[in-house]
Amino acid sequence: HLGLSSDSSYRYERGVDPHTTLEAAYRALDLIVADGGGRLVAPVYQVGGDKPWQREIVVSPAYINERAGFEISVAEQRAALEALELNIVREDTDLKGLVTWTVSVPSWRDDLDRPIDLVEEVLRLYGTERIPAAVVSSPGLLAEDDPIVRYNRIVTDYLVGHETAAADTRLANPFIEDQSNLRASLIPGLIESLRLNQSRGVPASRLFETGRVFLDRNGQLLECAAVAFIIAEDEERRWKQREAADFYTAKQFTATLASLAGIELPRSLQAIGVVAQPGWQAHHSAAAGEIAHGYTARFGLVDLALSKAAGIEGRVLAGQFIVLPEKLAVESGARKRFAPFSLLPAALRDIAVVAEASLPSEEVRKVLAKVARAAVGNAFALENVALFDVYQGKGLPEGTRSLAFSLVFRSPERTLTDDEVNVVFTKIQEELVKTPGLSIRK
């Protein structure tokens, strides 16, 4: 209960049989009387009793031979088990004639709890020197790595390529006293690593970690795969300073981490501040997804009070992506092939769409992209649809705004003509106005 080790616990952890207490006491009395000059002055008193012990393992002679790799007679198998007081208390035969034994395991053999353990005991008494020579077969293992292993590998490659370095449920037996809880986030550990680096004068300002975290979903503890990174203000002196990281840097990194897991983050994000998120600076960070959906992502500026309390100099950007293992859709290790990009010029068209001011621009962009792809078909490629301007005010109906998008068309085989692009662009406009709530700004 107190978590303290004692001589008794040290021995019981290593397999002392608690059911031989009385025999051990009598043996101690014998030694004291015979060799220690003692004498018995009272009868033996016993308080309490042993907990009932019953352990049985079901095994068959055929299973023992299969695992041994050669034939051992049934009589020799039985003799080996009985010599170790592993008594066969029941013998059954099925319709196919297969014999199975129910073997009773004594309390002093707490190390035996599986059929394979009995195979080892039979081989030990049969004699390892009697095992016949055989050709060793070593088949190749062609199974794919676990999805979590593959995901950790690809996100590590990605983050290392961006100059980053790896860096409330109580545990019963923590290895380190100040790490006694299952972690729900990787970021506190990264913050501590950053603090240690700064205190030692190490200029590393970009750190990441992959690992497991534990989240609560309706009272159920879930073990999830996670990857997190932090970016501190870079104060290292160099002849040319790199461009400072900002909120959009953290957003891009986190979106890529999700994409590598086979999950696309929604473009419409929830600003942290409307809903409180511990550890994040309100109105300077964002959230996407909940673990109930299979994943969760948080990114932006770390709470300034938190980083200051940790002794961190300057602001810290961070991001974390957490996903349930069964939701990972990591590509297999197949070799990726290079697809050449087109050297031919692109055709550009701009379109201004009038929509309700409350409608997210990303929703409009998705509708436009869907309509444009349908209009293009297989004639050539729609390379990109991007928002480049927003206008709200004079000349527009109240409660609406104008969203200007650029559309990029390209063909890998030929230069597109204005006529064929105009035909597609006209069709896009005709189909777009059929969407309720959307119109073309002339």
PDB file of C-alpha atoms in Angstrom, residues 105-343:
ATOM      1  CA  VAL A 105       0.555 -27.381 -11.345  1.00  0.00           C
ATOM      2  CA  PRO A 106       1.782 -27.327  -7.700  1.00  0.00           C
ATOM      3  CA  SER A 107       1.970 -24.022  -5.870  1.00  0.00           C
ATOM      4  CA  TRP A 108       5.779 -24.021  -5.791  1.00  0.00           C
ATOM      5  CA  ARG A 109       5.892 -23.901  -9.614  1.00  0.00           C
ATOM      6  CA  ASP A 110       4.385 -20.466 -10.077  1.00  0.00           C
ATOM      7  CA  ASP A 111       6.560 -20.072 -13.193  1.00  0.00           C
ATOM      8  CA  LEU A 112       4.394 -22.543 -15.127  1.00  0.00           C
ATOM      9  CA  ASP A 113       1.209 -21.092 -16.587  1.00  0.00           C
ATOM     10  CA  ARG A 114       1.226 -21.886 -20.348  1.00  0.00           C
ATOM     11  CA  PRO A 115       1.356 -25.087 -22.430  1.00  0.00           C
ATOM     12  CA  ILE A 116       4.744 -24.056 -23.852  1.00  0.00           C
ATOM     13  CA  ASP A 117       6.123 -24.050 -20.296  1.00  0.00           C
ATOM     14  CA  LEU A 118       5.304 -27.751 -20.032  1.00  0.00           C
ATOM     15  CA  VAL A 119       7.108 -28.378 -23.335  1.00  0.00           C
ATOM     16  CA  GLU A 120      10.253 -26.875 -21.799  1.00  0.00           C
ATOM     17  CA  GLU A 121       9.949 -29.075 -18.704  1.00  0.00           C
ATOM     18  CA  VAL A 122       9.519 -32.245 -20.783  1.00  0.00           C
ATOM     19  CA  LEU A 123      12.556 -31.367 -22.921  1.00  0.00           C
ATOM     20  CA  ARG A 124      14.619 -30.583 -19.809  1.00  0.00           C
ATOM     21  CA  LEU A 125      14.003 -34.011 -18.301  1.00  0.00           C
ATOM     22  CA  TYR A 126      14.081 -35.856 -21.628  1.00  0.00           C
ATOM     23  CA  GLY A 127      17.596 -34.459 -22.117  1.00  0.00           C
ATOM     24  CA  THR A 128      18.649 -31.740 -24.517  1.00  0.00           C
ATOM     25  CA  GLU A 129      21.593 -33.936 -25.572  1.00  0.00           C
ATOM     26  CA  ARG A 130      19.029 -36.345 -27.073  1.00  0.00           C
ATOM     27  CA  ILE A 131      17.557 -33.752 -29.424  1.00  0.00           C
ATOM     28  CA  PRO A 132      18.330 -35.013 -32.959  1.00  0.00           C
ATOM     29  CA  ALA A 133      20.328 -32.885 -35.375  1.00  0.00           C
ATOM     30  CA  ALA A 134      18.288 -31.088 -38.032  1.00  0.00           C
ATOM     31  CA  VAL A 135      18.784 -28.543 -40.778  1.00  0.00           C
ATOM     32  CA  VAL A 136      18.096 -25.051 -39.471  1.00  0.00           C
ATOM     33  CA  SER A 137      15.374 -23.241 -41.423  1.00  0.00           C
ATOM     34  CA  SER A 138      15.382 -19.448 -41.303  1.00  0.00           C
ATOM     35  CA  PRO A 139      12.502 -18.090 -43.407  1.00  0.00           C
ATOM     36  CA  GLY A 140      12.500 -14.405 -44.269  1.00  0.00           C
ATOM     37  CA  LEU A 141      10.019 -12.129 -42.531  1.00  0.00           C
ATOM     38  CA  LEU A 142       8.025 -10.257 -45.129  1.00  0.00           C
ATOM     39  CA  ALA A 143       5.331  -8.826 -42.885  1.00  0.00           C
ATOM     40  CA  GLU A 144       4.941  -5.042 -42.918  1.00  0.00           C
ATOM     41  CA  ASP A 145       5.874  -2.963 -39.911  1.00  0.00           C
ATOM     42  CA  ASP A 146       3.139  -1.888 -37.526  1.00  0.00           C
ATOM     43  CA  PRO A 147       1.353   1.279 -38.775  1.00  0.00           C
ATOM     44  CA  ILE A 148       2.503   3.212 -35.692  1.00  0.00           C
ATOM     45  CA  VAL A 149       6.135   2.289 -36.423  1.00  0.00           C
ATOM     46  CA  ARG A 150       5.784   3.399 -40.044  1.00  0.00           C
ATOM     47  CA  TYR A 151       4.061   6.626 -39.002  1.00  0.00           C
ATOM     48  CA  ASN A 152       6.765   7.460 -36.458  1.00  0.00           C
ATOM     49  CA  ARG A 153       9.392   6.845 -39.124  1.00  0.00           C
ATOM     50  CA  ILE A 154       7.881   9.118 -41.765  1.00  0.00           C
ATOM     51  CA  VAL A 155       7.054  11.980 -39.382  1.00  0.00           C
ATOM     52  CA  THR A 156      10.594  11.764 -37.996  1.00  0.00           C
ATOM     53  CA  ASP A 157      12.005  12.067 -41.511  1.00  0.00           C
ATOM     54  CA  TYR A 158       9.717  15.023 -42.178  1.00  0.00           C
ATOM     55  CA  LEU A 159      10.498  16.963 -38.997  1.00  0.00           C
ATOM     56  CA  VAL A 160      14.232  16.260 -39.100  1.00  0.00           C
ATOM     57  CA  GLY A 161      14.158  17.703 -42.604  1.00  0.00           C
ATOM     58  CA  HIS A 162      12.874  20.955 -41.090  1.00  0.00           C
ATOM     59  CA  GLU A 163      15.797  21.215 -38.665  1.00  0.00           C
ATOM     60  CA  THR A 164      13.991  19.878 -35.618  1.00  0.00           C
ATOM     61  CA  ALA A 165      15.647  17.526 -33.152  1.00  0.00           C
ATOM     62  CA  ALA A 166      14.130  14.613 -31.269  1.00  0.00           C
ATOM     63  CA  ALA A 167      14.114  15.385 -27.997  1.00  0.00           C
ATOM     64  CA  ASP A 168      -3.732  12.322 -14.728  1.00  0.00           C
ATOM     65  CA  THR A 169      -3.712   8.581 -14.372  1.00  0.00           C
ATOM     66  CA  ARG A 170      -1.211   7.574 -11.709  1.00  0.00           C
ATOM     67  CA  LEU A 171       1.224   4.742 -12.316  1.00  0.00           C
ATOM     68  CA  ALA A 172       1.645   2.121  -9.604  1.00  0.00           C
ATOM     69  CA  ASN A 173       5.427   1.827 -10.015  1.00  0.00           C
ATOM     70  CA  PRO A 174       6.911   4.868 -11.795  1.00  0.00           C
ATOM     71  CA  PHE A 175      10.579   4.628 -12.728  1.00  0.00           C
ATOM     72  CA  ILE A 176      11.046   8.307 -11.859  1.00  0.00           C
ATOM     73  CA  GLU A 177       9.104   9.961  -9.047  1.00  0.00           C
ATOM     74  CA  ASP A 178       8.351  13.160 -10.995  1.00  0.00           C
ATOM     75  CA  GLN A 179       7.057  11.099 -13.938  1.00  0.00           C
ATOM     76  CA  SER A 180       4.375   9.187 -12.069  1.00  0.00           C
ATOM     77  CA  ASN A 181       1.408   9.967 -14.356  1.00  0.00           C
ATOM     78  CA  LEU A 182       0.446   8.682 -17.762  1.00  0.00           C
ATOM     79  CA  ARG A 183       0.979  11.653 -20.029  1.00  0.00           C
ATOM     80  CA  ALA A 184      -1.868  13.195 -21.956  1.00  0.00           C
ATOM     81  CA  SER A 185       0.450  15.406 -24.026  1.00  0.00           C
ATOM     82  CA  LEU A 186       4.025  15.373 -25.331  1.00  0.00           C
ATOM     83  CA  ILE A 187       4.412  19.147 -25.184  1.00  0.00           C
ATOM     84  CA  PRO A 188       5.256  19.518 -21.447  1.00  0.00           C
ATOM     85  CA  GLY A 189       8.219  17.185 -21.951  1.00  0.00           C
ATOM     86  CA  LEU A 190       9.379  19.224 -24.941  1.00  0.00           C
ATOM     87  CA  ILE A 191       9.059  22.432 -22.926  1.00  0.00           C
ATOM     88  CA  GLU A 192      11.251  20.901 -20.227  1.00  0.00           C
ATOM     89  CA  SER A 193      13.825  19.812 -22.846  1.00  0.00           C
ATOM     90  CA  LEU A 194      13.849  23.341 -24.279  1.00  0.00           C
ATOM     91  CA  ARG A 195      14.337  24.820 -20.800  1.00  0.00           C
ATOM     92  CA  LEU A 196      17.251  22.459 -20.192  1.00  0.00           C
ATOM     93  CA  ASN A 197      18.816  23.375 -23.543  1.00  0.00           C
ATOM     94  CA  GLN A 198      18.531  27.080 -22.846  1.00  0.00           C
ATOM     95  CA  SER A 199      19.992  26.705 -19.350  1.00  0.00           C
ATOM     96  CA  ARG A 200      22.997  24.852 -20.837  1.00  0.00           C
ATOM     97  CA  GLY A 201      23.484  27.341 -23.654  1.00  0.00           C
ATOM     98  CA  VAL A 202      22.530  24.818 -26.336  1.00  0.00           C
ATOM     99  CA  PRO A 203      21.081  26.704 -29.334  1.00  0.00           C
ATOM    100  CA  ALA A 204      18.571  23.979 -30.326  1.00  0.00           C
ATOM    101  CA  SER A 205      15.291  25.854 -30.731  1.00  0.00           C
ATOM    102  CA  ARG A 206      13.245  23.283 -32.667  1.00  0.00           C
ATOM    103  CA  LEU A 207      12.423  19.988 -30.966  1.00  0.00           C
ATOM    104  CA  PHE A 208       9.981  17.147 -31.610  1.00  0.00           C
ATOM    105  CA  GLU A 209       8.953  13.824 -30.088  1.00  0.00           C
ATOM    106  CA  THR A 210       6.918  10.812 -31.120  1.00  0.00           C
ATOM    107  CA  GLY A 211       5.329   8.570 -28.520  1.00  0.00           C
ATOM    108  CA  ARG A 212       2.179   7.354 -26.792  1.00  0.00           C
ATOM    109  CA  VAL A 213      -0.297   9.479 -24.854  1.00  0.00           C
ATOM    110  CA  PHE A 214      -3.395   8.500 -22.895  1.00  0.00           C
ATOM    111  CA  LEU A 215      -6.712  10.323 -23.263  1.00  0.00           C
ATOM    112  CA  ASP A 216     -10.077   9.894 -21.600  1.00  0.00           C
ATOM    113  CA  ARG A 217     -13.155   9.301 -23.762  1.00  0.00           C
ATOM    114  CA  ASN A 218     -16.350   8.984 -21.724  1.00  0.00           C
ATOM    115  CA  GLY A 219     -14.519   7.322 -18.843  1.00  0.00           C
ATOM    116  CA  GLN A 220     -12.534   4.985 -21.124  1.00  0.00           C
ATOM    117  CA  LEU A 221      -8.749   5.408 -21.135  1.00  0.00           C
ATOM    118  CA  LEU A 222      -7.409   5.361 -24.707  1.00  0.00           C
ATOM    119  CA  GLU A 223      -3.793   4.763 -25.696  1.00  0.00           C
ATOM    120  CA  CYS A 224      -3.036   6.945 -28.721  1.00  0.00           C
ATOM    121  CA  ALA A 225      -0.127   7.590 -31.072  1.00  0.00           C
ATOM    122  CA  ALA A 226       1.145  11.169 -30.911  1.00  0.00           C
ATOM    123  CA  VAL A 227       3.725  13.479 -32.448  1.00  0.00           C
ATOM    124  CA  ALA A 228       4.481  16.975 -31.183  1.00  0.00           C
ATOM    125  CA  PHE A 229       6.968  19.745 -31.906  1.00  0.00           C
ATOM    126  CA  ILE A 230       7.947  23.120 -30.471  1.00  0.00           C
ATOM    127  CA  ILE A 231       9.632  26.098 -32.108  1.00  0.00           C
ATOM    128  CA  ALA A 232      11.297  28.671 -29.881  1.00  0.00           C
ATOM    129  CA  GLU A 233      12.537  32.092 -30.874  1.00  0.00           C
ATOM    130  CA  ASP A 234      15.919  31.613 -32.509  1.00  0.00           C
ATOM    131  CA  GLU A 235      18.548  33.828 -30.902  1.00  0.00           C
ATOM    132  CA  GLU A 236      21.579  32.160 -32.466  1.00  0.00           C
ATOM    133  CA  ARG A 237      23.747  34.690 -34.266  1.00  0.00           C
ATOM    134  CA  ARG A 238      24.373  34.025 -37.953  1.00  0.00           C
ATOM    135  CA  TRP A 239      25.165  36.097 -41.001  1.00  0.00           C
ATOM    136  CA  LYS A 240      21.650  35.676 -42.367  1.00  0.00           C
ATOM    137  CA  GLN A 241      18.720  35.159 -40.025  1.00  0.00           C
ATOM    138  CA  ARG A 242      16.049  32.700 -41.053  1.00  0.00           C
ATOM    139  CA  GLU A 243      12.483  33.904 -41.446  1.00  0.00           C
ATOM    140  CA  ALA A 244      10.770  33.871 -38.067  1.00  0.00           C
ATOM    141  CA  ALA A 245       8.227  31.101 -37.510  1.00  0.00           C
ATOM    142  CA  ASP A 246       4.635  32.129 -36.824  1.00  0.00           C
ATOM    143  CA  PHE A 247       1.181  30.644 -36.299  1.00  0.00           C
ATOM    144  CA  TYR A 248       1.001  29.544 -39.932  1.00  0.00           C
ATOM    145  CA  THR A 249       4.293  27.668 -39.623  1.00  0.00           C
ATOM    146  CA  ALA A 250       2.843  25.616 -36.768  1.00  0.00           C
ATOM    147  CA  LYS A 251      -0.368  25.122 -38.739  1.00  0.00           C
ATOM    148  CA  GLN A 252       1.498  23.866 -41.807  1.00  0.00           C
ATOM    149  CA  PHE A 253       3.628  21.423 -39.800  1.00  0.00           C
ATOM    150  CA  THR A 254       0.602  20.033 -37.931  1.00  0.00           C
ATOM    151  CA  ALA A 255      -1.470  19.689 -41.104  1.00  0.00           C
ATOM    152  CA  THR A 256       1.383  17.756 -42.719  1.00  0.00           C
ATOM    153  CA  LEU A 257       1.698  15.446 -39.692  1.00  0.00           C
ATOM    154  CA  ALA A 258      -2.018  14.691 -40.006  1.00  0.00           C
ATOM    155  CA  SER A 259      -1.719  14.181 -43.757  1.00  0.00           C
ATOM    156  CA  LEU A 260       1.090  11.655 -43.260  1.00  0.00           C
ATOM    157  CA  ALA A 261      -1.352   9.692 -41.077  1.00  0.00           C
ATOM    158  CA  GLY A 262      -3.912   9.707 -43.889  1.00  0.00           C
ATOM    159  CA  ILE A 263      -6.067  12.419 -42.281  1.00  0.00           C
ATOM    160  CA  GLU A 264      -6.769  15.821 -43.800  1.00  0.00           C
ATOM    161  CA  LEU A 265      -7.437  18.574 -41.293  1.00  0.00           C
ATOM    162  CA  PRO A 266     -10.448  20.761 -42.063  1.00  0.00           C
ATOM    163  CA  ARG A 267      -9.536  24.194 -43.369  1.00  0.00           C
ATOM    164  CA  SER A 268     -12.132  25.756 -41.111  1.00  0.00           C
ATOM    165  CA  LEU A 269     -10.503  25.563 -37.692  1.00  0.00           C
ATOM    166  CA  GLN A 270     -11.745  26.346 -34.199  1.00  0.00           C
ATOM    167  CA  ALA A 271      -9.909  29.251 -32.635  1.00  0.00           C
ATOM    168  CA  ILE A 272      -8.734  28.510 -29.107  1.00  0.00           C
ATOM    169  CA  GLY A 273     -10.090  31.222 -26.876  1.00  0.00           C
ATOM    170  CA  VAL A 274     -13.727  30.675 -27.702  1.00  0.00           C
ATOM    171  CA  VAL A 275     -13.343  27.309 -25.990  1.00  0.00           C
ATOM    172  CA  ALA A 276     -10.620  27.227 -23.338  1.00  0.00           C
ATOM    173  CA  GLN A 277      -7.719  24.856 -23.977  1.00  0.00           C
ATOM    174  CA  PRO A 278      -5.182  24.561 -21.129  1.00  0.00           C
ATOM    175  CA  GLY A 279      -1.619  25.242 -22.207  1.00  0.00           C
ATOM    176  CA  TRP A 280      -2.466  27.304 -25.303  1.00  0.00           C
ATOM    177  CA  GLN A 281      -2.517  31.080 -25.663  1.00  0.00           C
ATOM    178  CA  ALA A 282      -6.068  32.258 -26.288  1.00  0.00           C
ATOM    179  CA  HIS A 283      -6.722  33.786 -29.743  1.00  0.00           C
ATOM    180  CA  HIS A 284      -3.243  32.783 -30.927  1.00  0.00           C
ATOM    181  CA  SER A 285      -3.823  29.049 -31.380  1.00  0.00           C
ATOM    182  CA  ALA A 286      -6.330  26.707 -32.980  1.00  0.00           C
ATOM    183  CA  ALA A 287      -7.820  23.243 -32.673  1.00  0.00           C
ATOM    184  CA  ALA A 288      -9.163  20.641 -35.066  1.00  0.00           C
ATOM    185  CA  GLY A 289     -10.912  17.354 -34.358  1.00  0.00           C
ATOM    186  CA  GLU A 290     -11.678  15.539 -31.123  1.00  0.00           C
ATOM    187  CA  ILE A 291     -10.533  12.105 -30.007  1.00  0.00           C
ATOM    188  CA  ALA A 292     -14.151  10.961 -30.363  1.00  0.00           C
ATOM    189  CA  HIS A 293     -13.597  11.430 -34.129  1.00  0.00           C
ATOM    190  CA  GLY A 294     -10.407   9.370 -34.020  1.00  0.00           C
ATOM    191  CA  TYR A 295      -7.898  12.217 -33.928  1.00  0.00           C
ATOM    192  CA  THR A 296      -7.202  15.619 -32.389  1.00  0.00           C
ATOM    193  CA  ALA A 297      -4.829  18.420 -33.370  1.00  0.00           C
ATOM    194  CA  ARG A 298      -3.726  21.566 -31.527  1.00  0.00           C
ATOM    195  CA  PHE A 299      -1.242  24.180 -32.703  1.00  0.00           C
ATOM    196  CA  GLY A 300      -0.226  27.785 -32.234  1.00  0.00           C
ATOM    197  CA  LEU A 301       1.341  29.810 -29.434  1.00  0.00           C
ATOM    198  CA  VAL A 302       2.037  28.115 -26.109  1.00  0.00           C
ATOM    199  CA  ASP A 303       0.440  29.887 -23.138  1.00  0.00           C
ATOM    200  CA  LEU A 304       2.813  32.750 -22.303  1.00  0.00           C
ATOM    201  CA  ALA A 305       2.254  32.281 -18.577  1.00  0.00           C
ATOM    202  CA  LEU A 306       3.161  28.588 -18.905  1.00  0.00           C
ATOM    203  CA  SER A 307       6.381  29.184 -20.850  1.00  0.00           C
ATOM    204  CA  LYS A 308       7.381  32.004 -18.483  1.00  0.00           C
ATOM    205  CA  ALA A 309       6.753  29.815 -15.426  1.00  0.00           C
ATOM    206  CA  ALA A 310       8.950  27.129 -17.023  1.00  0.00           C
ATOM    207  CA  GLY A 311      11.774  29.644 -17.348  1.00  0.00           C
ATOM    208  CA  ILE A 312      11.653  29.769 -21.156  1.00  0.00           C
ATOM    209  CA  GLU A 313      13.017  32.883 -22.824  1.00  0.00           C
ATOM    210  CA  GLY A 314      10.813  34.275 -25.592  1.00  0.00           C
ATOM    211  CA  ARG A 315       7.686  32.933 -27.220  1.00  0.00           C
ATOM    212  CA  VAL A 316       7.193  29.261 -28.077  1.00  0.00           C
ATOM    213  CA  LEU A 317       5.126  27.891 -30.952  1.00  0.00           C
ATOM    214  CA  ALA A 318       3.985  24.302 -30.795  1.00  0.00           C
ATOM    215  CA  GLY A 319       1.816  21.715 -32.466  1.00  0.00           C
ATOM    216  CA  GLN A 320       0.547  18.267 -31.568  1.00  0.00           C
ATOM    217  CA  PHE A 321      -1.299  15.608 -33.535  1.00  0.00           C
ATOM    218  CA  ILE A 322      -2.862  12.651 -31.687  1.00  0.00           C
ATOM    219  CA  VAL A 323      -4.558   9.739 -33.423  1.00  0.00           C
ATOM    220  CA  LEU A 324      -6.067   6.395 -32.440  1.00  0.00           C
ATOM    221  CA  PRO A 325      -3.882   3.564 -33.822  1.00  0.00           C
ATOM    222  CA  GLU A 326      -6.792   2.012 -35.708  1.00  0.00           C
ATOM    223  CA  LYS A 327      -7.365   5.308 -37.565  1.00  0.00           C
ATOM    224  CA  LEU A 328      -3.844   5.410 -39.014  1.00  0.00           C
ATOM    225  CA  ALA A 329      -3.825   5.027 -42.774  1.00  0.00           C
ATOM    226  CA  VAL A 330      -0.082   5.076 -43.383  1.00  0.00           C
ATOM    227  CA  GLU A 331       1.117   4.131 -46.831  1.00  0.00           C
ATOM    228  CA  SER A 332       3.097   0.901 -47.048  1.00  0.00           C
ATOM    229  CA  GLY A 333       6.806   0.960 -47.610  1.00  0.00           C
ATOM    230  CA  ALA A 334       6.461   0.760 -51.393  1.00  0.00           C
ATOM    231  CA  ARG A 335       9.079   2.737 -53.275  1.00  0.00           C
ATOM    232  CA  LYS A 336       7.778   6.129 -54.343  1.00  0.00           C
ATOM    233  CA  ARG A 337       8.214   7.070 -57.961  1.00  0.00           C
ATOM    234  CA  PHE A 338       8.984  10.520 -59.295  1.00  0.00           C
ATOM    235  CA  ALA A 339       6.253  12.128 -61.389  1.00  0.00           C
ATOM    236  CA  PRO A 340       7.742  14.859 -63.586  1.00  0.00           C
ATOM    237  CA  PHE A 341       6.139  18.275 -63.337  1.00  0.00           C
ATOM    238  CA  SER A 342       4.960  20.039 -66.456  1.00  0.00           C
ATOM    239  CA  LEU A 343       7.302  22.570 -68.066  1.00  0.00           C
TER     240      LEU A 343
END
